[in-house]
CSV table of C-alpha atoms in Angstrom, one decimal:
chain,number,residue,atom,x,y,z
X,30,LEU,CA,0.0,0.0,0.0
X,31,ALA,CA,1.3,3.4,-0.9
X,32,LYS,CA,2.1,5.6,2.1
X,33,THR,CA,0.8,9.1,2.2
X,34,THR,CA,2.2,12.2,3.8
X,35,GLN,CA,0.1,15.3,4.4
X,36,PRO,CA,0.4,18.3,6.7
X,37,ILE,CA,-0.8,17.8,10.2
X,38,SER,CA,-2.8,21.0,10.4
X,39,MET,CA,-3.8,24.1,8.4
X,40,ASP,CA,-5.5,27.3,9.2
X,41,SER,CA,-7.6,29.4,6.8
X,42,TYR,CA,-9.8,32.4,6.9
X,43,GLU,CA,-13.4,32.1,5.7
X,44,GLY,CA,-13.9,32.8,2.0
X,45,GLN,CA,-10.4,31.7,1.0
X,46,GLU,CA,-9.5,28.8,-1.2
X,47,VAL,CA,-7.7,26.0,0.7
X,48,ASN,CA,-5.3,23.6,-1.0
X,49,ILE,CA,-4.2,20.5,0.9
X,50,THR,CA,-1.3,18.6,-0.7
X,51,CYS,CA,-0.7,14.9,-0.2
X,52,SER,CA,2.5,13.1,-1.1
X,53,HIS,CA,2.4,9.5,-2.3
X,54,ASN,CA,5.8,8.8,-3.9
X,55,ASN,CA,5.3,5.0,-4.2
X,56,ILE,CA,1.8,5.1,-5.7
X,57,ALA,CA,1.1,2.0,-7.9
X,58,THR,CA,-0.2,2.0,-11.4
X,59,ASN,CA,-3.6,0.8,-10.5
X,60,ASP,CA,-4.0,3.0,-7.4
X,61,TYR,CA,-6.6,5.7,-7.1
X,62,ILE,CA,-6.4,8.8,-4.9
X,63,THR,CA,-9.3,9.3,-2.6
X,64,TRP,CA,-10.1,12.1,-0.1
X,65,TYR,CA,-12.3,11.9,2.9
X,66,GLN,CA,-13.6,14.5,5.4
X,67,GLN,CA,-14.3,13.8,9.0
X,68,PHE,CA,-16.2,16.1,11.5
X,69,PRO,CA,-15.8,15.6,15.2
X,70,SER,CA,-17.8,12.7,16.5
X,71,GLN,CA,-18.7,11.5,13.1
X,72,GLY,CA,-17.5,8.9,10.7
X,73,PRO,CA,-15.4,10.0,7.6
X,74,ARG,CA,-17.3,11.0,4.5
X,75,PHE,CA,-16.1,10.6,0.9
X,76,ILE,CA,-15.3,13.8,-0.9
X,77,ILE,CA,-13.6,13.0,-4.2
X,78,GLN,CA,-11.6,10.5,-6.0
X,79,GLY,CA,-9.3,10.7,-9.0
X,80,TYR,CA,-6.7,8.8,-11.0
X,81,LYS,CA,-4.9,11.6,-13.0
X,82,THR,CA,-5.2,15.2,-14.1
X,83,LYS,CA,-8.2,17.0,-12.6
X,84,VAL,CA,-11.5,16.0,-11.1
X,85,THR,CA,-14.1,18.4,-9.9
X,86,ASN,CA,-17.4,17.9,-8.1
X,87,GLU,CA,-19.8,20.1,-6.2
X,88,VAL,CA,-17.6,20.1,-3.1
X,89,ALA,CA,-14.0,20.1,-4.2
X,90,SER,CA,-11.4,19.7,-6.9
X,91,LEU,CA,-8.6,17.3,-7.0
X,92,PHE,CA,-5.4,18.0,-8.9
X,93,ILE,CA,-3.1,15.2,-9.8
X,94,PRO,CA,0.2,15.8,-11.7
X,95,ALA,CA,1.4,13.6,-14.5
X,96,ASP,CA,3.8,11.6,-12.3
X,97,ARG,CA,0.9,11.0,-9.7
X,98,LYS,CA,3.4,11.2,-6.8
X,99,SER,CA,1.3,13.9,-5.1
X,100,SER,CA,-2.2,15.3,-5.2
X,101,THR,CA,-3.9,18.5,-4.1
X,102,LEU,CA,-7.4,18.8,-2.7
X,103,SER,CA,-8.8,22.2,-3.4
X,104,LEU,CA,-11.7,23.6,-1.4
X,105,PRO,CA,-13.1,26.8,-2.9
X,106,ARG,CA,-14.2,29.6,-0.5
X,107,VAL,CA,-14.2,27.7,2.7
X,108,SER,CA,-16.7,28.4,5.5
X,109,LEU,CA,-16.6,27.6,9.2
X,110,SER,CA,-18.5,24.4,8.5
X,111,ASP,CA,-15.5,23.1,6.5
X,112,THR,CA,-13.5,22.8,9.7
X,113,ALA,CA,-12.7,19.1,9.8
X,114,VAL,CA,-9.9,16.6,9.3
X,115,TYR,CA,-9.2,15.7,5.7
X,116,TYR,CA,-7.7,12.3,4.8
X,117,CYS,CA,-5.8,11.4,1.7
X,118,LEU,CA,-6.0,7.7,0.8
X,119,VAL,CA,-4.2,5.9,-2.0
X,120,GLY,CA,-5.1,2.4,-3.0
X,121,GLY,CA,-6.5,0.1,-5.6
X,122,LEU,CA,-8.6,-2.9,-5.9
X,123,SER,CA,-7.4,-5.9,-3.9
X,124,GLY,CA,-7.2,-9.3,-5.5
X,125,ALA,CA,-10.5,-10.1,-3.9
X,126,GLY,CA,-12.2,-7.1,-5.4
X,127,SER,CA,-12.4,-4.6,-2.5
X,128,TYR,CA,-10.5,-1.3,-2.1
X,129,GLN,CA,-7.8,-1.0,0.4
X,130,LEU,CA,-8.9,1.9,2.6
X,131,THR,CA,-5.9,2.8,4.7
X,132,PHE,CA,-6.2,6.1,6.6
X,133,GLY,CA,-3.2,8.2,7.8
X,134,LYS,CA,-3.5,10.9,10.4
X,135,GLY,CA,-5.1,13.4,8.1
X,136,THR,CA,-4.9,17.2,8.0
X,137,LYS,CA,-6.8,19.1,10.5
X,138,LEU,CA,-8.2,22.2,8.8
X,139,SER,CA,-9.4,25.1,11.0
X,140,VAL,CA,-11.4,27.8,9.3
X,141,ILE,CA,-11.2,31.1,11.1
X,142,PRO,CA,-13.9,33.8,11.0
K,4,ILE,CA,-32.1,5.2,3.9
K,5,ALA,CA,-30.2,4.0,7.0
K,6,GLY,CA,-26.9,3.2,5.4
K,7,ILE,CA,-24.6,1.9,8.1
K,8,THR,CA,-26.1,1.3,11.6
K,9,GLN,CA,-23.8,0.7,14.6
K,10,ALA,CA,-24.9,-0.4,18.0
K,11,PRO,CA,-24.4,0.5,20.8
K,12,THR,CA,-23.6,4.2,20.4
K,13,SER,CA,-21.5,4.1,23.5
K,14,GLN,CA,-20.6,1.6,26.2
K,15,ILE,CA,-18.7,1.4,29.4
K,16,LEU,CA,-17.3,-2.1,29.8
K,17,ALA,CA,-15.4,-3.8,32.7
K,18,ALA,CA,-12.0,-5.2,31.8
K,19,GLY,CA,-12.1,-8.9,31.1
K,20,ARG,CA,-15.7,-8.9,29.8
K,21,ARG,CA,-16.8,-10.0,26.3
K,22,MET,CA,-18.4,-7.5,24.0
K,23,THR,CA,-19.8,-7.5,20.5
K,24,LEU,CA,-20.2,-4.3,18.5
K,25,ARG,CA,-22.9,-4.6,15.9
K,26,CYS,CA,-22.8,-3.3,12.4
K,27,THR,CA,-25.5,-3.5,9.8
K,28,GLN,CA,-25.7,-2.1,6.3
K,29,ASP,CA,-28.6,-1.9,3.9
K,30,MET,CA,-26.7,-1.0,0.7
K,31,ARG,CA,-25.8,-4.6,-0.2
K,32,HIS,CA,-22.1,-3.7,-0.4
K,33,ASN,CA,-19.7,-6.6,-0.6
K,34,ALA,CA,-16.8,-5.0,1.4
K,35,MET,CA,-17.1,-4.1,5.0
K,36,TYR,CA,-14.5,-2.7,7.5
K,37,TRP,CA,-13.9,-2.1,11.2
K,38,TYR,CA,-11.7,0.8,12.3
K,39,ARG,CA,-10.7,2.2,15.6
K,40,GLN,CA,-9.9,5.8,16.1
K,41,ASP,CA,-7.7,7.0,18.9
K,42,LEU,CA,-6.8,10.6,19.6
K,43,GLY,CA,-4.0,11.7,17.3
K,44,LEU,CA,-3.7,8.4,15.6
K,45,GLY,CA,-6.3,8.7,12.8
K,46,LEU,CA,-8.2,5.6,11.8
K,47,ARG,CA,-6.6,2.2,12.0
K,48,LEU,CA,-8.1,-0.9,10.2
K,49,ILE,CA,-8.9,-3.8,12.6
K,50,HIS,CA,-10.5,-6.3,10.3
K,51,TYR,CA,-12.2,-6.3,6.9
K,52,SER,CA,-14.4,-8.5,4.8
K,53,ASN,CA,-14.4,-8.5,1.0
K,54,THR,CA,-17.6,-10.5,0.7
K,55,ALA,CA,-19.9,-12.6,2.8
K,56,GLY,CA,-18.1,-15.6,4.2
K,57,THR,CA,-14.6,-14.1,4.1
K,58,THR,CA,-12.7,-12.0,6.5
K,59,GLY,CA,-9.2,-10.6,6.8
K,60,LYS,CA,-6.9,-8.9,9.3
K,61,GLY,CA,-6.1,-5.3,9.1
K,62,GLU,CA,-3.4,-3.2,10.8
K,63,VAL,CA,-4.4,-3.9,14.5
K,64,PRO,CA,-6.4,-7.2,14.7
K,65,ASP,CA,-5.1,-8.5,18.0
K,66,GLY,CA,-7.8,-8.9,20.6
K,67,TYR,CA,-10.6,-8.6,18.1
K,68,SER,CA,-12.5,-11.1,16.0
K,69,VAL,CA,-15.1,-10.7,13.3
K,70,SER,CA,-17.6,-12.8,11.3
K,71,ARG,CA,-19.5,-12.2,8.1
K,72,ALA,CA,-22.3,-14.7,7.9
K,73,ASN,CA,-24.3,-12.6,5.4
K,74,THR,CA,-23.9,-9.5,3.3
K,75,ASP,CA,-25.6,-7.1,5.8
K,76,ASP,CA,-24.0,-7.8,9.1
K,77,PHE,CA,-20.4,-7.5,10.3
K,78,PRO,CA,-20.1,-7.8,14.1
K,79,LEU,CA,-16.8,-7.1,15.9
K,80,THR,CA,-16.1,-9.1,19.1
K,81,LEU,CA,-13.8,-8.3,21.9
K,82,ALA,CA,-13.3,-11.6,23.7
K,83,SER,CA,-11.8,-10.2,26.8
K,84,ALA,CA,-11.7,-6.4,26.9
K,85,VAL,CA,-8.6,-4.5,28.1
K,86,PRO,CA,-8.3,-0.8,28.8
K,87,SER,CA,-6.1,-0.3,25.7
K,88,GLN,CA,-9.2,-1.1,23.6
K,89,THR,CA,-10.8,2.1,24.8
K,90,SER,CA,-11.5,3.8,21.6
K,91,VAL,CA,-14.1,5.0,19.1
K,92,TYR,CA,-15.0,2.2,16.7
K,93,PHE,CA,-16.2,2.8,13.1
K,94,CYS,CA,-17.8,0.3,10.8
K,95,ALA,CA,-17.9,1.0,7.1
K,96,SER,CA,-19.0,-0.6,3.9
K,97,SER,CA,-18.0,0.1,0.3
K,98,GLU,CA,-18.7,-0.8,-3.3
K,99,GLY,CA,-15.7,0.6,-5.1
K,100,ALA,CA,-13.6,3.3,-3.5
K,101,GLU,CA,-16.4,5.2,-1.8
K,102,ALA,CA,-16.9,4.0,1.7
K,103,PHE,CA,-19.8,4.8,3.9
K,104,PHE,CA,-19.2,5.0,7.6
K,105,GLY,CA,-21.4,4.5,10.6
K,106,GLN,CA,-21.7,7.0,13.4
K,107,GLY,CA,-19.3,5.1,15.6
K,108,THR,CA,-19.4,3.3,18.9
K,109,ARG,CA,-17.5,4.9,21.8
K,110,LEU,CA,-16.2,2.2,24.0
K,111,THR,CA,-14.6,2.7,27.4
K,112,VAL,CA,-12.9,-0.3,29.1
K,113,VAL,CA,-12.4,0.3,32.8
């Protein structure tokens, strides 16, 4: 399983764009990059997934360079409700057909008024 | 739509006692997972199941057992609880890379 490295914490003011970068130097060819969000006292929630280039949904964008050794989660115009821990996961289908979901320690994002 | 249901929500357990944490999903997902989350350590995988009838060990399986008799249920059992098993336990299921998590069970072993 590819190991991921991301900042332990980040602060941002409301209304700003936040970019959280994750390093995954030994990502495998069949690995996808997935980001989850976790609020206090809740289970993690899927945000976005990508394989290469750029993926965008209603919540965030995910930028993946050509070498795929890193990825950046971009949250546009954050609000106080975006204060949470964000996890970067890298993995692919196991031989038995399930994804390997290995969480690191995540990045604690604090949005300041 | 319930998604993932965990029970109990919280529990205080005497050391040495046996405890089963329940997890039920209604999405017919093949894969299910149990994680524990301790302060500052993120989520660590305890056991997983790729499909009914199969289970596998995760990162921290010692002291825990699981079974997967059918698609919907994935109970986690602590045979003889110890204080180091005090944690928040999350169950999840997935079909593909998007996993759905329960609300967690806060377990305190005293």
